[in-house]
């Protein structure tokens, strides 16, 4: 008997577009509702089991060496379980680091997906659609969009089944799945760092490196929205490319855009003093994702009693802090890790996410450039792995994101 909750409300004749596939004769494929994002088909079994594919790895290493594509079945949900279909899932640097084994937290290695040896599923962010819910589920229903409450869910897969309390519902109206899928890390990081470390008043100044990153672009827009002045520091780019990036960030709301080389010049402190009205509008906050000497060069421009928040270390170099910066400038150095913050503040995360999504819904937030990687049922492992490896390159056209089609 067909599993009722997994079929669309159309006639049986239309929904059974293929009976008894020659490749998988025990399966029937039904057509799912067309959403505002994508049109797709799903494969279900005659007993209501959802067929799924997951990227998995049995041990840490280079993604191209350890990742495989595993096919498995998901039973009908019961009690407080929900069955989800992935709509979009970004490729974040932290996801790669987890595969490599260099990230502070890693997903568990288990055999729950029926693999021959324990494996883990990478990926921490995604937008999911609820396909079916167990009889005890209270907070979501079929057709709702949800995101993970905490990190380590394992999002690089077509479908999954989790406990109801592992996800949070978001209002899908007026949003694209790519926006929802990428809200929980970069925009939330930018929001919390601007709000939680220093009290910034309208007209105050702050500075950041890595300003062209997802966090950087989000911070520029939020800072502008709240009336803050920003200095955006980026890597040097040749010719027209550099001019285009500068204009792009200024259009987003950056007050000033400079390169690392310009920031490291001897007269930069005087330039900052001029911008901040002789220091009467203090430069209170720095956001650092680069590290090394570049981070400390940025810190030199900060006002007395300012704070530098480090949330990344792209240079992979230590920061050498001069004693004078601590003694005479009373510089405060802090760190922020959105994964730990989200796990410890689930209610506040939901409030932050809802506020950010409302800004996006009103068209007042521009997402960073994205490179969509289509994932259909027939997509080969190599195409997925090539996209993942691409995130390790230097200059990229945009953030990689899996967009799920005919799965």
Short mmCIF file of C-alpha atoms in Angstrom, two decimals:
data_model
loop_
_atom_site.label_atom_id
_atom_site.label_comp_id
_atom_site.label_asym_id
_atom_site.label_seq_id
_atom_site.Cartn_x
_atom_site.Cartn_y
_atom_site.Cartn_z
CA UNK A 1 0.00 0.00 0.00
CA UNK A 2 1.33 3.46 -0.86
CA UNK A 3 2.45 5.58 2.07
CA UNK A 4 -0.21 8.28 2.03
CA UNK A 5 1.81 11.11 3.56
CA UNK A 6 4.48 10.85 0.89
CA UNK A 7 2.20 11.30 -2.10
CA UNK A 8 0.88 14.61 -3.51
CA UNK A 9 -2.81 15.39 -3.68
CA UNK A 10 -3.20 14.57 -7.36
CA UNK A 11 -4.82 11.67 -9.13
CA UNK A 12 -3.17 8.28 -8.84
CA UNK A 13 -2.91 8.08 -12.61
CA UNK A 14 -0.91 11.32 -12.76
CA UNK A 15 1.19 10.65 -9.70
CA UNK A 16 2.44 7.23 -10.77
CA UNK A 17 4.59 8.50 -13.61
CA UNK A 18 6.67 5.32 -13.60
CA UNK A 19 5.55 1.91 -12.37
CA UNK A 20 8.13 -0.67 -11.46
CA UNK A 21 11.38 0.89 -12.55
CA UNK A 22 13.61 -1.55 -14.50
CA UNK A 23 16.55 -0.45 -12.34
CA UNK A 24 14.67 -0.80 -9.05
CA UNK A 25 11.55 -2.96 -9.72
CA UNK A 26 10.38 -2.73 -6.11
CA UNK A 27 10.04 1.07 -6.34
CA UNK A 28 7.32 3.39 -7.55
CA UNK A 29 8.11 7.02 -8.33
CA UNK A 30 5.57 9.68 -7.44
CA UNK A 31 5.55 13.33 -8.48
CA UNK A 32 5.85 15.78 -5.59
CA UNK A 33 4.30 19.24 -5.33
CA UNK A 34 5.99 22.00 -7.26
CA UNK A 35 7.30 24.60 -4.78
CA UNK A 36 8.42 28.15 -5.39
CA UNK A 37 11.98 26.84 -5.59
CA UNK A 38 12.16 23.72 -7.73
CA UNK A 39 10.09 21.10 -9.48
CA UNK A 40 11.04 17.56 -8.58
CA UNK A 41 10.19 13.85 -8.36
CA UNK A 42 10.74 11.58 -5.38
CA UNK A 43 11.31 7.87 -5.26
CA UNK A 44 9.31 5.92 -2.67
CA UNK A 45 8.76 2.24 -2.11
CA UNK A 46 5.49 0.38 -2.18
CA UNK A 47 5.75 0.06 1.62
CA UNK A 48 6.20 3.80 2.26
CA UNK A 49 9.98 3.74 2.57
CA UNK A 50 11.74 6.85 1.27
CA UNK A 51 14.81 6.17 -0.86
CA UNK A 52 17.73 8.44 -0.01
CA UNK A 53 21.33 9.14 -0.96
CA UNK A 54 23.94 10.49 1.43
CA UNK A 55 27.53 11.58 1.12
CA UNK A 56 29.42 9.67 3.80
CA UNK A 57 33.02 9.18 4.95
CA UNK A 58 34.45 6.33 7.09
CA UNK A 59 37.52 8.24 8.28
CA UNK A 60 39.03 11.70 8.13
CA UNK A 61 40.99 12.84 5.12
CA UNK A 62 40.85 14.79 1.89
CA UNK A 63 37.21 14.95 0.63
CA UNK A 64 38.09 13.48 -2.76
CA UNK A 65 39.71 10.48 -1.04
CA UNK A 66 37.20 9.62 1.69
CA UNK A 67 33.74 10.65 0.45
CA UNK A 68 31.38 8.12 -1.11
CA UNK A 69 27.71 8.28 -2.16
CA UNK A 70 25.57 5.82 -0.24
CA UNK A 71 22.01 4.74 -1.13
CA UNK A 72 19.70 3.69 1.68
CA UNK A 73 16.04 3.57 2.78
CA UNK A 74 14.17 5.56 5.41
CA UNK A 75 11.12 4.03 7.08
CA UNK A 76 7.84 5.86 7.75
CA UNK A 77 8.13 8.22 10.75
CA UNK A 78 6.51 7.31 14.03
CA UNK A 79 6.11 8.98 17.42
CA UNK A 80 8.20 12.20 17.45
CA UNK A 81 10.16 11.50 14.25
CA UNK A 82 9.98 13.62 11.09
CA UNK A 83 11.11 12.68 7.59
CA UNK A 84 12.78 15.53 5.73
CA UNK A 85 13.75 16.23 2.16
CA UNK A 86 16.76 18.50 1.65
CA UNK A 87 16.08 21.51 -0.58
CA UNK A 88 19.44 23.30 -0.36
CA UNK A 89 22.67 22.83 1.62
CA UNK A 90 25.73 25.13 1.48
CA UNK A 91 29.37 24.05 1.38
CA UNK A 92 31.04 25.85 4.28
CA UNK A 93 34.77 25.78 5.13
CA UNK A 94 33.91 24.24 8.51
CA UNK A 95 32.25 21.33 6.70
CA UNK A 96 35.49 20.62 4.85
CA UNK A 97 37.49 20.91 8.07
CA UNK A 98 35.21 18.34 9.72
CA UNK A 99 35.89 15.88 6.90
CA UNK A 100 39.62 16.56 7.23
CA UNK A 101 39.42 16.05 11.00
CA UNK A 102 40.80 19.50 11.80
CA UNK A 103 37.61 21.04 13.24
CA UNK A 104 36.99 21.06 17.02
CA UNK A 105 33.75 19.08 16.63
CA UNK A 106 33.00 16.24 14.25
CA UNK A 107 29.79 14.32 13.54
CA UNK A 108 29.50 10.81 14.99
CA UNK A 109 30.56 7.73 13.03
CA UNK A 110 27.68 5.22 13.04
CA UNK A 111 26.22 2.37 11.01
CA UNK A 112 22.64 3.66 11.16
CA UNK A 113 22.52 4.22 7.39
CA UNK A 114 23.38 0.59 6.70
CA UNK A 115 26.97 1.18 5.62
CA UNK A 116 29.41 -1.71 5.90
CA UNK A 117 31.51 0.25 8.40
CA UNK A 118 30.69 3.24 10.63
CA UNK A 119 30.47 6.48 8.65
CA UNK A 120 29.59 10.14 9.19
CA UNK A 121 27.51 12.49 7.04
CA UNK A 122 29.09 15.94 6.51
CA UNK A 123 27.30 19.27 6.37
CA UNK A 124 25.88 21.54 9.07
CA UNK A 125 23.45 23.87 7.29
CA UNK A 126 20.42 23.21 5.08
CA UNK A 127 16.83 24.05 4.33
CA UNK A 128 14.54 21.02 4.60
CA UNK A 129 10.93 20.33 3.73
CA UNK A 130 8.90 18.10 6.03
CA UNK A 131 7.65 15.12 4.03
CA UNK A 132 5.96 13.26 6.87
CA UNK A 133 5.61 13.47 10.63
CA UNK A 134 4.99 10.89 13.34
CA UNK A 135 1.78 10.88 15.36
CA UNK A 136 3.47 12.58 18.33
CA UNK A 137 4.90 15.55 16.42
CA UNK A 138 3.47 18.89 17.59
CA UNK A 139 5.53 21.76 16.16
CA UNK A 140 5.81 20.97 12.44
CA UNK A 141 3.64 19.42 9.75
CA UNK A 142 3.96 18.13 6.21
CA UNK A 143 5.08 20.89 3.83
CA UNK A 144 6.77 23.05 6.48
CA UNK A 145 10.33 24.28 6.00
CA UNK A 146 12.79 23.68 8.83
CA UNK A 147 16.47 24.19 9.66
CA UNK A 148 18.75 22.43 12.14
CA UNK A 149 18.66 23.67 15.73
CA UNK A 150 22.21 22.56 16.41
CA UNK A 151 25.34 21.71 14.46
CA UNK A 152 26.41 18.27 13.30
CA UNK A 153 23.10 17.14 11.80
CA UNK A 154 24.74 15.94 8.59
CA UNK A 155 23.03 17.82 5.77
CA UNK A 156 24.74 16.60 2.62
CA UNK A 157 22.04 14.06 1.75
CA UNK A 158 18.79 13.98 -0.15
CA UNK A 159 16.60 12.88 2.78
CA UNK A 160 16.91 12.19 6.49
CA UNK A 161 14.83 11.36 9.52
CA UNK A 162 15.32 13.08 12.87
CA UNK A 163 13.61 13.82 16.14
CA UNK A 164 11.24 16.76 16.09
CA UNK A 165 13.33 18.70 18.61
CA UNK A 166 16.40 18.63 16.34
CA UNK A 167 14.88 21.12 13.90
CA UNK A 168 13.11 24.47 14.06
CA UNK A 169 10.32 25.62 11.77
CA UNK A 170 10.75 28.77 9.67
CA UNK A 171 8.07 30.71 7.85
CA UNK A 172 8.70 29.88 4.19
CA UNK A 173 6.50 32.56 2.63
CA UNK A 174 8.45 34.97 0.42
CA UNK A 175 11.77 33.15 0.79
CA UNK A 176 13.97 30.97 -1.41
CA UNK A 177 15.37 27.75 -0.03
CA UNK A 178 18.93 29.03 -0.61
CA UNK A 179 18.26 31.97 1.71
CA UNK A 180 16.90 29.75 4.45
CA UNK A 181 19.71 27.20 4.03
CA UNK A 182 22.45 29.79 4.58
CA UNK A 183 20.94 31.93 7.35
CA UNK A 184 22.13 29.95 10.38
CA UNK A 185 25.91 30.44 10.17
CA UNK A 186 27.17 33.54 8.36
CA UNK A 187 24.35 36.05 8.97
CA UNK A 188 23.89 34.83 12.56
CA UNK A 189 27.65 35.15 13.16
CA UNK A 190 27.65 38.71 11.82
CA UNK A 191 24.57 39.67 13.86
CA UNK A 192 25.86 38.34 17.18
CA UNK A 193 29.37 39.79 16.83
CA UNK A 194 28.02 43.27 16.13
CA UNK A 195 25.61 43.07 19.06
CA UNK A 196 27.22 41.00 21.82
CA UNK A 197 30.74 42.34 22.45
CA UNK A 198 30.65 46.14 22.32
CA UNK A 199 27.79 48.60 22.62
CA UNK A 200 27.81 50.38 19.30
CA UNK A 201 25.76 53.54 18.98
CA UNK A 202 24.56 55.13 15.78
CA UNK A 203 27.53 56.81 14.09
CA UNK A 204 30.15 54.61 15.80
CA UNK A 205 32.86 52.93 13.71
CA UNK A 206 33.96 49.32 13.38
CA UNK A 207 36.44 47.52 11.12
CA UNK A 208 36.70 44.00 9.69
CA UNK A 209 39.00 41.93 7.50
CA UNK A 210 37.68 39.23 5.18
CA UNK A 211 34.98 41.75 4.25
CA UNK A 212 34.10 39.94 1.02
CA UNK A 213 33.23 36.72 2.86
CA UNK A 214 29.71 35.63 3.69
CA UNK A 215 30.07 36.90 7.25
CA UNK A 216 31.69 40.10 6.03
CA UNK A 217 28.94 40.94 3.57
CA UNK A 218 26.26 40.20 6.14
CA UNK A 219 28.00 42.37 8.74
CA UNK A 220 28.30 45.30 6.32
CA UNK A 221 24.57 45.23 5.63
CA UNK A 222 23.51 44.81 9.24
CA UNK A 223 25.91 47.52 10.41
CA UNK A 224 24.56 49.93 7.81
CA UNK A 225 21.01 49.05 8.85
CA UNK A 226 21.79 49.90 12.47
CA UNK A 227 23.57 53.15 11.63
CA UNK A 228 27.18 52.06 12.18
CA UNK A 229 30.12 53.20 10.02
CA UNK A 230 32.40 50.42 8.75
CA UNK A 231 35.87 49.97 7.31
CA UNK A 232 35.99 46.90 5.07
CA UNK A 233 39.42 45.34 4.54
CA UNK A 234 39.90 42.99 1.56
CA UNK A 235 42.73 41.27 -0.27
CA UNK A 236 44.22 43.16 -3.21
CA UNK A 237 42.83 42.30 -6.64
CA UNK A 238 44.20 43.43 -9.99
CA UNK A 239 42.75 46.29 -12.02
CA UNK A 240 39.04 46.37 -12.71
CA UNK A 241 38.39 43.39 -10.46
CA UNK A 242 39.53 45.36 -7.44
CA UNK A 243 37.49 48.42 -8.43
CA UNK A 244 34.39 46.29 -8.95
CA UNK A 245 34.74 44.65 -5.54
CA UNK A 246 35.18 48.01 -3.83
CA UNK A 247 32.03 49.38 -5.46
CA UNK A 248 30.14 46.19 -4.64
CA UNK A 249 30.95 46.45 -0.92
CA UNK A 250 30.22 50.19 -0.87
CA UNK A 251 26.85 49.49 -2.46
CA UNK A 252 26.16 46.99 0.32
CA UNK A 253 26.80 49.72 2.89
CA UNK A 254 30.54 49.80 3.69
CA UNK A 255 31.62 53.32 4.60
CA UNK A 256 35.23 52.78 3.51
CA UNK A 257 36.89 49.89 1.62
CA UNK A 258 40.67 49.36 1.79
CA UNK A 259 43.08 46.57 0.94
CA UNK A 260 45.40 44.82 3.38
CA UNK A 261 48.36 46.61 1.79
CA UNK A 262 46.73 50.00 2.29
CA UNK A 263 45.89 49.15 5.90
CA UNK A 264 49.49 48.17 6.62
CA UNK A 265 50.91 51.45 5.35
CA UNK A 266 52.33 53.85 7.92
CA UNK A 267 49.75 56.57 7.35
CA UNK A 268 46.68 54.39 7.82
CA UNK A 269 46.19 55.34 11.49
CA UNK A 270 46.10 59.01 10.49
CA UNK A 271 43.59 58.19 7.77
CA UNK A 272 41.34 56.46 10.29
CA UNK A 273 41.68 59.43 12.63
CA UNK A 274 40.53 61.70 9.82
CA UNK A 275 37.53 59.48 9.01
CA UNK A 276 36.48 59.31 12.67
CA UNK A 277 36.57 63.10 13.20
CA UNK A 278 39.87 63.10 14.99
CA UNK A 279 38.88 60.09 17.04
CA UNK A 280 35.74 61.73 18.43
CA UNK A 281 33.77 58.86 16.83
CA UNK A 282 35.79 55.96 18.27
CA UNK A 283 36.67 52.81 16.38
CA UNK A 284 35.29 50.41 18.96
CA UNK A 285 35.21 46.99 17.32
CA UNK A 286 37.22 44.80 14.95
CA UNK A 287 36.04 41.52 13.44
CA UNK A 288 38.90 39.21 12.50
CA UNK A 289 38.77 36.06 10.38
CA UNK A 290 42.33 36.23 8.99
CA UNK A 291 44.70 36.13 11.97
CA UNK A 292 48.47 36.52 11.86
CA UNK A 293 50.20 39.88 11.54
CA UNK A 294 47.37 41.18 9.33
CA UNK A 295 44.99 40.96 12.28
CA UNK A 296 47.34 42.88 14.56
CA UNK A 297 47.84 45.53 11.89
CA UNK A 298 44.09 46.03 11.96
CA UNK A 299 44.07 46.13 15.77
CA UNK A 300 46.57 49.03 15.78
CA UNK A 301 43.90 51.33 14.35
CA UNK A 302 41.43 50.62 17.18
CA UNK A 303 40.52 53.18 19.83
CA UNK A 304 41.32 52.88 23.53
CA UNK A 305 39.30 50.13 25.23
CA UNK A 306 38.15 48.59 21.94
CA UNK A 307 37.54 44.90 21.32
CA UNK A 308 38.77 42.61 18.55
CA UNK A 309 36.63 39.51 18.01
CA UNK A 310 38.28 36.60 16.20
CA UNK A 311 36.02 34.08 14.48
CA UNK A 312 38.42 32.53 11.97
CA UNK A 313 42.08 32.12 11.06
CA UNK A 314 42.39 31.92 7.28
CA UNK A 315 46.07 32.83 7.37
CA UNK A 316 46.72 29.90 9.72
CA UNK A 317 49.29 32.02 11.53
CA UNK A 318 49.46 33.04 15.21
CA UNK A 319 48.65 36.58 16.31
CA UNK A 320 51.57 38.29 18.03
CA UNK A 321 50.10 40.78 20.48
CA UNK A 322 52.38 43.55 21.68
CA UNK A 323 52.21 44.27 25.40
CA UNK A 324 51.65 47.98 24.71
CA UNK A 325 48.35 47.20 23.00
CA UNK A 326 47.11 45.54 26.17
CA UNK A 327 48.67 47.85 28.74
CA UNK A 328 48.30 51.27 27.13
CA UNK A 329 45.33 50.73 24.79
CA UNK A 330 43.45 48.29 27.04
CA UNK A 331 42.64 46.23 23.94
CA UNK A 332 40.27 43.37 24.63
CA UNK A 333 40.66 40.18 22.59
CA UNK A 334 37.67 37.83 22.34
CA UNK A 335 36.58 34.90 20.23
CA UNK A 336 33.27 33.80 18.76
CA UNK A 337 32.26 30.35 17.54
CA UNK A 338 28.73 30.30 16.17
CA UNK A 339 28.41 26.52 16.58
CA UNK A 340 28.94 26.68 20.33
CA UNK A 341 26.76 29.78 20.65
CA UNK A 342 23.90 28.14 18.70
CA UNK A 343 24.03 24.94 20.72
CA UNK A 344 23.88 26.92 23.97
CA UNK A 345 21.27 29.50 22.91
CA UNK A 346 18.64 27.71 20.81
CA UNK A 347 15.84 30.14 21.72
CA UNK A 348 17.99 33.18 20.97
CA UNK A 349 19.13 31.57 17.74
CA UNK A 350 15.52 31.17 16.62
CA UNK A 351 14.79 34.81 17.42
CA UNK A 352 17.89 35.92 15.51
CA UNK A 353 17.08 33.69 12.53
CA UNK A 354 13.47 34.90 12.41
CA UNK A 355 14.60 38.54 12.42
CA UNK A 356 17.15 37.92 9.68
CA UNK A 357 14.66 36.03 7.51
CA UNK A 358 12.14 38.85 7.89
CA UNK A 359 14.77 41.30 6.61
CA UNK A 360 15.39 38.98 3.65
CA UNK A 361 11.66 38.56 3.05
CA UNK A 362 11.31 42.33 2.71
CA UNK A 363 14.13 42.39 0.15
CA UNK A 364 16.42 44.39 2.45
CA UNK A 365 19.29 41.90 2.56
CA UNK A 366 21.45 40.80 -0.35
CA UNK A 367 22.82 37.28 -0.15
CA UNK A 368 26.43 36.70 -1.24
CA UNK A 369 27.11 35.30 -4.72
CA UNK A 370 26.41 31.57 -4.85
CA UNK A 371 27.55 28.80 -7.17
CA UNK A 372 24.69 26.31 -7.36
CA UNK A 373 25.56 22.62 -7.59
CA UNK A 374 22.56 20.63 -8.80
CA UNK A 375 21.97 17.33 -6.99
CA UNK A 376 19.49 14.99 -8.69
CA UNK A 377 18.90 11.31 -8.03
CA UNK A 378 21.18 10.37 -10.93
CA UNK A 379 23.95 12.84 -10.01
CA UNK A 380 27.26 11.01 -9.81
CA UNK A 381 29.58 11.08 -6.80
CA UNK A 382 32.38 12.72 -8.79
CA UNK A 383 30.31 15.80 -9.66
CA UNK A 384 29.52 16.36 -5.98
CA UNK A 385 33.09 15.78 -4.83
CA UNK A 386 34.48 18.14 -7.50
CA UNK A 387 32.21 20.90 -6.19
CA UNK A 388 33.35 20.24 -2.62
CA UNK A 389 37.02 20.33 -3.62
CA UNK A 390 36.34 23.66 -5.35
CA UNK A 391 35.64 25.29 -2.00
CA UNK A 392 39.32 24.85 -1.15
CA UNK A 393 40.39 27.20 -3.94
CA UNK A 394 41.47 30.79 -3.26
CA UNK A 395 39.35 33.27 -5.22
CA UNK A 396 35.94 31.80 -5.99
CA UNK A 397 32.95 33.15 -7.91
CA UNK A 398 30.67 32.53 -4.93
CA UNK A 399 29.66 30.21 -2.11
CA UNK A 400 29.03 26.65 -3.25
CA UNK A 401 25.58 25.30 -2.44
CA UNK A 402 23.87 22.03 -3.22
CA UNK A 403 20.44 22.65 -4.76
CA UNK A 404 18.38 19.46 -4.76
CA UNK A 405 16.24 18.74 -7.79
CA UNK A 406 14.84 15.38 -8.87
CA UNK A 407 15.58 13.32 -5.78
#
